[in-house]
Short mmCIF file of N, CA and C and ligand atoms in Angstrom, two decimals:
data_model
loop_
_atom_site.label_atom_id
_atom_site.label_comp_id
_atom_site.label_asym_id
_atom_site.label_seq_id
_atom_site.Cartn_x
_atom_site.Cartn_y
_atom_site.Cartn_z
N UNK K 1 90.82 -147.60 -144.07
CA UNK K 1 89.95 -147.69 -145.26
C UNK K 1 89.54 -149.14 -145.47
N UNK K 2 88.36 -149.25 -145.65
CA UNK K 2 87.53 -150.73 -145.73
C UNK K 2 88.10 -150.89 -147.16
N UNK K 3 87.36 -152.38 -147.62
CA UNK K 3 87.62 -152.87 -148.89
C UNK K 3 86.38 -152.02 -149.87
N UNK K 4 85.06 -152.01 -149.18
CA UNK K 4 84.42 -151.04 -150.17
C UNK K 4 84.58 -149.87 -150.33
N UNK K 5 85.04 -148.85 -149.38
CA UNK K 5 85.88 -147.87 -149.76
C UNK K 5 86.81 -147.74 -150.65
N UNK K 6 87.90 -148.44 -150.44
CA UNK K 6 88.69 -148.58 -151.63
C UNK K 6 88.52 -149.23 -153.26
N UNK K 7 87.28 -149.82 -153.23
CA UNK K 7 86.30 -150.51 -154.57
C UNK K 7 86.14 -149.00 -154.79
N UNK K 8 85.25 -148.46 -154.27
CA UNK K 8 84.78 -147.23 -154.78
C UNK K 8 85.56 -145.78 -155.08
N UNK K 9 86.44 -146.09 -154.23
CA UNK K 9 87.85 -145.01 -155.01
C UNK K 9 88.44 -145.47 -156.32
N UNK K 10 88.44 -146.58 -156.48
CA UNK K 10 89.21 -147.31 -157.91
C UNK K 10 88.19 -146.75 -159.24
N UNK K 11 86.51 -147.01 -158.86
CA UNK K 11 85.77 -146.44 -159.46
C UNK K 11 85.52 -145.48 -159.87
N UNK K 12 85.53 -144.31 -158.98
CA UNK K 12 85.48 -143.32 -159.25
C UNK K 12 87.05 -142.36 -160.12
N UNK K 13 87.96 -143.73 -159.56
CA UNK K 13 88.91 -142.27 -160.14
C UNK K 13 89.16 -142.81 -161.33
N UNK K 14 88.74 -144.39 -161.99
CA UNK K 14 88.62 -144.71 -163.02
C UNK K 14 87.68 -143.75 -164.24
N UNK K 15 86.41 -143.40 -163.77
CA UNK K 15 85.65 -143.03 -164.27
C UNK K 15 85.96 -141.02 -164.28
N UNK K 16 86.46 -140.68 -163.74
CA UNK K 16 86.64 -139.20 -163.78
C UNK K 16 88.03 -139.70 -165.04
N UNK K 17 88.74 -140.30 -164.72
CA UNK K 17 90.00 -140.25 -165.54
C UNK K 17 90.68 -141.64 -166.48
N UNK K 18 89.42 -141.63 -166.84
CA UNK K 18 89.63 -142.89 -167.48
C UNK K 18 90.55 -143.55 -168.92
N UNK K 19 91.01 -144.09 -168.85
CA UNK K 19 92.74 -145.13 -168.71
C UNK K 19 91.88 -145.47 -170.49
N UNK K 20 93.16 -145.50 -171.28
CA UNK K 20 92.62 -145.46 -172.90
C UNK K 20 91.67 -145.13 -173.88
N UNK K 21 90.98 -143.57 -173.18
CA UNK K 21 90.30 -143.21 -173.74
C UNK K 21 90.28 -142.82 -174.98
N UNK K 22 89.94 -142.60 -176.42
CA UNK K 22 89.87 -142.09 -177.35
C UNK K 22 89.69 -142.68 -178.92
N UNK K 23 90.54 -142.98 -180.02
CA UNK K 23 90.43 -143.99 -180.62
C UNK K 23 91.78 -144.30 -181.58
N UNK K 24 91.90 -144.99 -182.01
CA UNK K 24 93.21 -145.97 -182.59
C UNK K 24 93.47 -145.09 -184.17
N UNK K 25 94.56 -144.77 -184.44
CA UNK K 25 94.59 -144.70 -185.58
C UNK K 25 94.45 -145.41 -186.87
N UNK K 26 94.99 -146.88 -186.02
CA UNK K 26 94.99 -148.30 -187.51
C UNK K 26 94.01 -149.34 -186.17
N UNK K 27 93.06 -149.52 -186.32
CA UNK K 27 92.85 -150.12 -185.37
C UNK K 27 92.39 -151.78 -186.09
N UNK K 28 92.55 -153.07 -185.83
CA UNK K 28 92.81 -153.95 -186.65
C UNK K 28 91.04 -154.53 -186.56
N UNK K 29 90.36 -154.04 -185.15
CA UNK K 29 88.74 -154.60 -185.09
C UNK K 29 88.28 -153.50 -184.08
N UNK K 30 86.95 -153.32 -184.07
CA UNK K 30 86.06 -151.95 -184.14
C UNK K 30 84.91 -152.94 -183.40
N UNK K 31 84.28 -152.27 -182.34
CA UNK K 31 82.65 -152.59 -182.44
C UNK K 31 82.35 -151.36 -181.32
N UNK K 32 80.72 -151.40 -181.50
CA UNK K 32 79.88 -150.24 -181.12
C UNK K 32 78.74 -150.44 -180.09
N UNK K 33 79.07 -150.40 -178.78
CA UNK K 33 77.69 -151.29 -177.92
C UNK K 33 76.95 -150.37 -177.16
N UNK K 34 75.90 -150.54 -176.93
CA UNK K 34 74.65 -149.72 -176.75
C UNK K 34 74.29 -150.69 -175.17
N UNK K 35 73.91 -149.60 -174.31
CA UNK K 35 73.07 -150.52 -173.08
C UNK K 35 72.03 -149.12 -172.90
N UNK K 36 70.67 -149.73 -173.61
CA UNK K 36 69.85 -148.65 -173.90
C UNK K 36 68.58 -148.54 -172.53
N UNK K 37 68.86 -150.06 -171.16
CA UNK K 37 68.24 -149.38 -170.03
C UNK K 37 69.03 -148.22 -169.63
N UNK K 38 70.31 -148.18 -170.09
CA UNK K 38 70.78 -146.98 -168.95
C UNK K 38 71.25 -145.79 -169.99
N UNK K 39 71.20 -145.59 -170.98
CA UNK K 39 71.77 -144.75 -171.87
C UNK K 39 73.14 -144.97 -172.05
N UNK K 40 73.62 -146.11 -171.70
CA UNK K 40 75.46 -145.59 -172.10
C UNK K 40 75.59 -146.24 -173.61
N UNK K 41 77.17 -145.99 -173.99
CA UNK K 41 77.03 -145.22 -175.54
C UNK K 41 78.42 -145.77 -175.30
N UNK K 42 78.87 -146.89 -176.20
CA UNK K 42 80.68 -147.27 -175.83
C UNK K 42 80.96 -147.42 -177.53
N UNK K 43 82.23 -147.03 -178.01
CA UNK K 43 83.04 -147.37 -179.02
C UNK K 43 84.30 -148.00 -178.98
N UNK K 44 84.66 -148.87 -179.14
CA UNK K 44 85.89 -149.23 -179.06
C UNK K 44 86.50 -149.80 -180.39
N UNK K 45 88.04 -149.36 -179.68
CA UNK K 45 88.75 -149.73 -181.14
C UNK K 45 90.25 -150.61 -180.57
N UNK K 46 90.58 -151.61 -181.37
CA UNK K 46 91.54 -152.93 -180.89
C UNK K 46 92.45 -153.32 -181.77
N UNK K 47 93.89 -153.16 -181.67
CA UNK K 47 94.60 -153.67 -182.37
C UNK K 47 95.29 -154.68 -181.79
N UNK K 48 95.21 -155.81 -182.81
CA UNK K 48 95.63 -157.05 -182.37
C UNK K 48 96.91 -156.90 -182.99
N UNK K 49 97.84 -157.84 -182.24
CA UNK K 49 99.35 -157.97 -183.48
C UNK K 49 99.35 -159.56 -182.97
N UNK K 50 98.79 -160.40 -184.05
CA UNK K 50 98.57 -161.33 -183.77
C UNK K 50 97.37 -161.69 -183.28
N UNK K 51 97.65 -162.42 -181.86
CA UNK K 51 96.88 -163.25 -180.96
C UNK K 51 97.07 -162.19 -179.85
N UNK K 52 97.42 -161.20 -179.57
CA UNK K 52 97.56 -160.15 -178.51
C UNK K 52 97.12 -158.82 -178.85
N UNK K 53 96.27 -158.60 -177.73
CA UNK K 53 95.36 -157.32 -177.62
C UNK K 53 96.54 -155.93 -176.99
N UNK K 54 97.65 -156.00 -178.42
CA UNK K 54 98.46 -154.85 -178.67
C UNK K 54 97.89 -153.14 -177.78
N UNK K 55 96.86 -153.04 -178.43
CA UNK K 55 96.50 -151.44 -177.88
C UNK K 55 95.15 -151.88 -177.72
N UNK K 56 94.47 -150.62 -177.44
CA UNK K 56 93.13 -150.38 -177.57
C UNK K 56 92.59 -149.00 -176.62
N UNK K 57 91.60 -148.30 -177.46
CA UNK K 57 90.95 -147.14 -177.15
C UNK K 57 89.32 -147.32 -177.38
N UNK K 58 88.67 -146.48 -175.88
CA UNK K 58 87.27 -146.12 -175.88
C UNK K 58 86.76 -144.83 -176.19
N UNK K 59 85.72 -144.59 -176.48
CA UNK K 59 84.91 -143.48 -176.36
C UNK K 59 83.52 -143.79 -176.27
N UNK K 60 82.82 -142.80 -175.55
CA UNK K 60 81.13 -142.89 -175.15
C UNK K 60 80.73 -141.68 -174.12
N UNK K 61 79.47 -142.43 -174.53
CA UNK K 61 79.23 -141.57 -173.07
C UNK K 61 77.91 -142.17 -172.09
N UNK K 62 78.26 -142.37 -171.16
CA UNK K 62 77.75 -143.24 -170.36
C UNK K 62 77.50 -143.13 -168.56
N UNK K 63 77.52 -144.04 -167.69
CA UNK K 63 76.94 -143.85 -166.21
C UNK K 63 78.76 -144.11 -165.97
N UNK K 64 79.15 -143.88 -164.42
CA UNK K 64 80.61 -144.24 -163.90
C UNK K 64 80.85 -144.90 -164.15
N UNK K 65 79.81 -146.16 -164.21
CA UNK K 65 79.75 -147.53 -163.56
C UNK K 65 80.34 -147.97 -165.21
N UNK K 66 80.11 -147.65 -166.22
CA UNK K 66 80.17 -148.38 -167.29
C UNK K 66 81.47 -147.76 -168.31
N UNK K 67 82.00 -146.29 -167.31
CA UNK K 67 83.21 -145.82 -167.76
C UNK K 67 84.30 -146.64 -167.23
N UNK K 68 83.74 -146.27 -166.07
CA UNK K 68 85.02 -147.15 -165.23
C UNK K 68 85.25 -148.60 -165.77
N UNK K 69 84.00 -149.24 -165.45
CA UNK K 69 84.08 -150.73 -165.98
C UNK K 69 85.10 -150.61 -167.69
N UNK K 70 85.20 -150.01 -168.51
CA UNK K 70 85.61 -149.95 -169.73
C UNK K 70 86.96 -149.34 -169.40
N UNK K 71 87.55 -148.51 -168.91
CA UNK K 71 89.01 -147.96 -168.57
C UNK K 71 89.67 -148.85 -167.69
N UNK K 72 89.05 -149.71 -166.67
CA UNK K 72 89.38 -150.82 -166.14
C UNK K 72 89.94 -152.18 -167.12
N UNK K 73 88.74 -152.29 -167.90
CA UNK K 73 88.51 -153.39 -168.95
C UNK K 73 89.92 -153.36 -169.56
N UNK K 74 90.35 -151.81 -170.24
CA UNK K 74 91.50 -151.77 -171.42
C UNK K 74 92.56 -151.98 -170.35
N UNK K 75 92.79 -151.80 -169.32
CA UNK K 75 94.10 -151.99 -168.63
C UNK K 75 94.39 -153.44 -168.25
N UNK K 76 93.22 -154.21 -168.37
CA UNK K 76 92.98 -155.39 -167.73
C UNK K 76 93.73 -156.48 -169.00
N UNK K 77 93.05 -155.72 -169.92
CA UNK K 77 93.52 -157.32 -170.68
C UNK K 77 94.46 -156.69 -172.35
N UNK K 78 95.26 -155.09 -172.16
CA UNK K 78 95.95 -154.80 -172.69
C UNK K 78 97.34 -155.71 -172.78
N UNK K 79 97.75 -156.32 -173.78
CA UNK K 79 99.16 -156.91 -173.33
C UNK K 79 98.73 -158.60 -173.66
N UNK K 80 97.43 -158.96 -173.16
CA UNK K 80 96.84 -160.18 -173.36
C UNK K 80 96.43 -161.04 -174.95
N UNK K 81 96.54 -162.37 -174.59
CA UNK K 81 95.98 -162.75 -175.67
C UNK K 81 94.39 -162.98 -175.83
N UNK K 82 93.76 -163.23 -176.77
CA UNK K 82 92.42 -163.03 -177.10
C UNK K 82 91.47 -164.08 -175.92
N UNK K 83 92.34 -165.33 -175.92
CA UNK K 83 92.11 -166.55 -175.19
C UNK K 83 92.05 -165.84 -173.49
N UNK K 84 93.13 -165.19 -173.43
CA UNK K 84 93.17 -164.77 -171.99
C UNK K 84 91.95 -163.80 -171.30
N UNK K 85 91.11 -162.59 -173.07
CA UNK K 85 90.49 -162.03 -172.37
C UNK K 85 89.52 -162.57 -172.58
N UNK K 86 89.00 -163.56 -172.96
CA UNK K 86 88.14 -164.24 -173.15
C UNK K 86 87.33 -165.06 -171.57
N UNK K 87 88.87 -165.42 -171.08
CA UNK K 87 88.76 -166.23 -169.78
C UNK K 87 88.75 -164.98 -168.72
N UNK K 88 88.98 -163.74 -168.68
CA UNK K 88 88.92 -163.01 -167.72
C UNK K 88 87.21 -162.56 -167.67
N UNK K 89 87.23 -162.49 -168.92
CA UNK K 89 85.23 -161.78 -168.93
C UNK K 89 84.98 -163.10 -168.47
N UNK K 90 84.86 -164.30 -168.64
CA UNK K 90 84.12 -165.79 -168.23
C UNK K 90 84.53 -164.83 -166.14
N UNK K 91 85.03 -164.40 -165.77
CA UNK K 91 85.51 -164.18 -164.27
C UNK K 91 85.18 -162.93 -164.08
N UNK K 92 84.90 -162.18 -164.77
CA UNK K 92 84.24 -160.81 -164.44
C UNK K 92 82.89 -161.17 -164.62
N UNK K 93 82.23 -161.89 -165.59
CA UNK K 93 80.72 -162.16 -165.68
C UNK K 93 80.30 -163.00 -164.31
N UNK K 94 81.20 -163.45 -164.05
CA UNK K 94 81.00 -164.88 -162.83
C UNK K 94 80.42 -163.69 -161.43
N UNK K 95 81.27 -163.12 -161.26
CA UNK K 95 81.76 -161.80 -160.07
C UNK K 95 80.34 -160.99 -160.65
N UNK K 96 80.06 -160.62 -161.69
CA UNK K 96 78.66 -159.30 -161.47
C UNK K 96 77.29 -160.37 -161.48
N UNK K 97 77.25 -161.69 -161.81
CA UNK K 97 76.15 -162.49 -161.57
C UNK K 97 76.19 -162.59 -160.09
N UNK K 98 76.86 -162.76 -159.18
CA UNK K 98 77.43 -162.53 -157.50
C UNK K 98 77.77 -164.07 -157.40
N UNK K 99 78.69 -164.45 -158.40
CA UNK K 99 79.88 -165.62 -158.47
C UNK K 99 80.80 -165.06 -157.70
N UNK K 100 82.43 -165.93 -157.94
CA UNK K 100 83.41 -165.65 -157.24
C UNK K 100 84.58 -165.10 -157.99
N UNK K 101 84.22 -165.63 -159.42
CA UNK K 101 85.59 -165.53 -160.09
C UNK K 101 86.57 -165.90 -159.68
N UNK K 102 87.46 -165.60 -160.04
CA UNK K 102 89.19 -165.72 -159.60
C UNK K 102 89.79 -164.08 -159.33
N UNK K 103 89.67 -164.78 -157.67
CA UNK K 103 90.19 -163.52 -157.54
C UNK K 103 91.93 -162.49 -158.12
N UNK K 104 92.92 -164.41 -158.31
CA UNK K 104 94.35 -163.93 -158.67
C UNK K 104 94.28 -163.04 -160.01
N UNK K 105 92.93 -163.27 -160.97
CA UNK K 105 93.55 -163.03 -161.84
C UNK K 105 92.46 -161.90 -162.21
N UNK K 106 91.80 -161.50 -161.32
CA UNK K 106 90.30 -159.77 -161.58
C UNK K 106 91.32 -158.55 -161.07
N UNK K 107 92.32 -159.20 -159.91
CA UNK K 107 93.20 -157.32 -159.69
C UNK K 107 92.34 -156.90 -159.45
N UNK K 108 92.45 -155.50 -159.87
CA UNK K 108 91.88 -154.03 -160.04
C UNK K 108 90.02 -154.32 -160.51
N UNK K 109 89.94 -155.45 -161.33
CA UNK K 109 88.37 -155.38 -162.01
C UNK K 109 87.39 -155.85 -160.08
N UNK K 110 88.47 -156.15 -159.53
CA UNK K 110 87.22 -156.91 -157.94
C UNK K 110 86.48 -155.18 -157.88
N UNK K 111 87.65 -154.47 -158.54
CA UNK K 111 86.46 -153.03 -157.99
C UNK K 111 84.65 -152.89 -158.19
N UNK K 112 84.83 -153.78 -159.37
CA UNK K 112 83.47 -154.06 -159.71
C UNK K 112 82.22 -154.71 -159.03
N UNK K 113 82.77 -156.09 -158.15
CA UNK K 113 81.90 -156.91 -157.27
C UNK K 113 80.97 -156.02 -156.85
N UNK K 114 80.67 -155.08 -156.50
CA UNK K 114 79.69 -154.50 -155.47
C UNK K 114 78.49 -154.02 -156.68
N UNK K 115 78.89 -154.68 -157.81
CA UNK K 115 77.90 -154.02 -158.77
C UNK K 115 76.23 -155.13 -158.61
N UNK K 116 76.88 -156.67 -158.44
CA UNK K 116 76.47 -157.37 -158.68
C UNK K 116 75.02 -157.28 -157.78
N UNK K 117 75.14 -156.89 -156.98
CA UNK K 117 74.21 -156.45 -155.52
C UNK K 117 72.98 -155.31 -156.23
N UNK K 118 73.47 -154.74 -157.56
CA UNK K 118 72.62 -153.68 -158.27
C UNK K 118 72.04 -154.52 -159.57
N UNK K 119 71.04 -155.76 -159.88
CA UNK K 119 71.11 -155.96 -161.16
C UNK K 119 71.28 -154.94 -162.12
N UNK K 120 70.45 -153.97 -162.35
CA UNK K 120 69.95 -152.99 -163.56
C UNK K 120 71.46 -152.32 -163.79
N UNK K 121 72.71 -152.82 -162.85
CA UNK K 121 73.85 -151.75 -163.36
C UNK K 121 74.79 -152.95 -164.04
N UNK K 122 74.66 -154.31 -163.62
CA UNK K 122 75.15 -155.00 -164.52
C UNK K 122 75.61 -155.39 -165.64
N UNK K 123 74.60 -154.86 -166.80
CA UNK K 123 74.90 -154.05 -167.92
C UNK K 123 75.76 -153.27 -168.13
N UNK K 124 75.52 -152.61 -167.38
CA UNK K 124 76.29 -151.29 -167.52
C UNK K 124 77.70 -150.98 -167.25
N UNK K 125 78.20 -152.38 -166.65
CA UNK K 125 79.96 -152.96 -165.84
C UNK K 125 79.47 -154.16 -166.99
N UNK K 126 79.13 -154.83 -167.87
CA UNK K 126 79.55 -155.95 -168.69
C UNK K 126 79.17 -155.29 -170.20
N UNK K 127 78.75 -154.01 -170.52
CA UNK K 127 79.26 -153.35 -171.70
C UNK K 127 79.80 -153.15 -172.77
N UNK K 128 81.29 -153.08 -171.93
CA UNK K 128 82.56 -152.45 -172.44
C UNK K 128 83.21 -154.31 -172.88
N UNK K 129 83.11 -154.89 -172.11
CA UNK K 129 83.03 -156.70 -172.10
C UNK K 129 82.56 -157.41 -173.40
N UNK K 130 81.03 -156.99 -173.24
CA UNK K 130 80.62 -157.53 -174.79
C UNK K 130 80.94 -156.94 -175.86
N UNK K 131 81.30 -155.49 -175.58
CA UNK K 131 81.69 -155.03 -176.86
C UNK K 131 83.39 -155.59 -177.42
N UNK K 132 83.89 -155.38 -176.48
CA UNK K 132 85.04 -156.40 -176.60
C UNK K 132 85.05 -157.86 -177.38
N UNK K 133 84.36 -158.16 -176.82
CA UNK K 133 83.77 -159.54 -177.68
C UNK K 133 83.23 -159.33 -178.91
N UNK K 134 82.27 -158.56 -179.21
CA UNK K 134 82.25 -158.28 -180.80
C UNK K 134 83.16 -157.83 -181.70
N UNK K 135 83.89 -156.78 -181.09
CA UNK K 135 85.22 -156.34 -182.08
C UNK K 135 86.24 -157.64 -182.46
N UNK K 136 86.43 -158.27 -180.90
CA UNK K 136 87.27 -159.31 -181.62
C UNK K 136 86.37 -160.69 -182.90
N UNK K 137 85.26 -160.91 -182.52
CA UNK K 137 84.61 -161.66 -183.18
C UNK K 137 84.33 -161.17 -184.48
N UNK K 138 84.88 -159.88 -184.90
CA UNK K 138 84.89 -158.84 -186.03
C UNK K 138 83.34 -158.89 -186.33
N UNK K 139 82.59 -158.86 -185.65
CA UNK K 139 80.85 -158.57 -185.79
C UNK K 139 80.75 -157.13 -185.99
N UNK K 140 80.47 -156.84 -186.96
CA UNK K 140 80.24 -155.40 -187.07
C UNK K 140 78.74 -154.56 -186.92
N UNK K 141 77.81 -155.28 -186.26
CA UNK K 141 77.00 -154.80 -185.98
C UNK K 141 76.82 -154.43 -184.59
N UNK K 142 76.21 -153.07 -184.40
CA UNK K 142 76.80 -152.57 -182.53
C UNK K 142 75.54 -153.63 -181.89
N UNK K 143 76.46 -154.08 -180.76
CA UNK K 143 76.06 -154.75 -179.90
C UNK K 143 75.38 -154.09 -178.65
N UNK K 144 74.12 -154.63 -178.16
CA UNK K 144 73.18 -154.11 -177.61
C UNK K 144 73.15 -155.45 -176.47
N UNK K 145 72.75 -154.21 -175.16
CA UNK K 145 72.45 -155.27 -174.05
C UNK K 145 71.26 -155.69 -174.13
N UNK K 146 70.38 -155.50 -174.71
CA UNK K 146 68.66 -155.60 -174.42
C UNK K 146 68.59 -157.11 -175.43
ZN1 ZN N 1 75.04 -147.32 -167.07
#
């Protein structure tokens, strides 16, 4: 099995079965992001305890590319502090512009690289990212890629 083979198994089985789906009961920040070239549709909900991204749950409905990217996202920087996911999107944005990022610290998100090669899906893998960024920035207005 090649390396894009195995990118695209991570993807897909992300996106059929995707990893914190649903929503928070107490959730401490909320935001709502829209990527209206492609129709996807993300909610997320984040409880901080502190400076650490404690839990967090999605819902939407959207392309693979932007499920996966988001069930990826919550596993990625669950456990983390705000600072940390802050610096991982600065390395996932690097990687879908067709940067390098860091690879020690993307894991599981390198599944994404092959997006970068697609502009128009870019969006659609940095999503779940910005919406992240608004909930924590407690912006309560849904955030839009356009
Ligand atoms: Zn999409």
């Amino acid at each position: 099995m090649n390396l894009a083979d195995l990118y695209r198994d991570v993807i897909v089985d992300h996106n059929r079965h995707p990893r914190n789906r649903g929503r928070l009961e107490c959730p401490t920040h909320h935001a709502e992001g829209d990527n209206p070239l492609c129709g996807d549709r993300l909610r997320l909900d984040v409880a901080l305890d502190g400076d650490v991204i404690r839990d967090l749950r999605f819902e939407g409905s959207g392309c693979a590319i932007s499920t996966a990217s988001a069930s990826l996202m919550g596993e990625a920087v669950k456990g983390r502090t705000r600072a940390e996911a802050a610096a991982l999107f600065g390395d996932v944005h690097r990687m879908l512009t067709g940067g390098a990022g860091d690879p020690a610290r993307l894991g599981k998100l390198a599944a994404l690289a092959g997006v970068a090669e697609f502009p128009a899906r870019v969006k659609c893998a940095s999503l779940a990212w910005h919406t992240l960024n608004a909930a924590l920035a407690g912006d309560a207005r849904p955030v839009t890629t356009e």
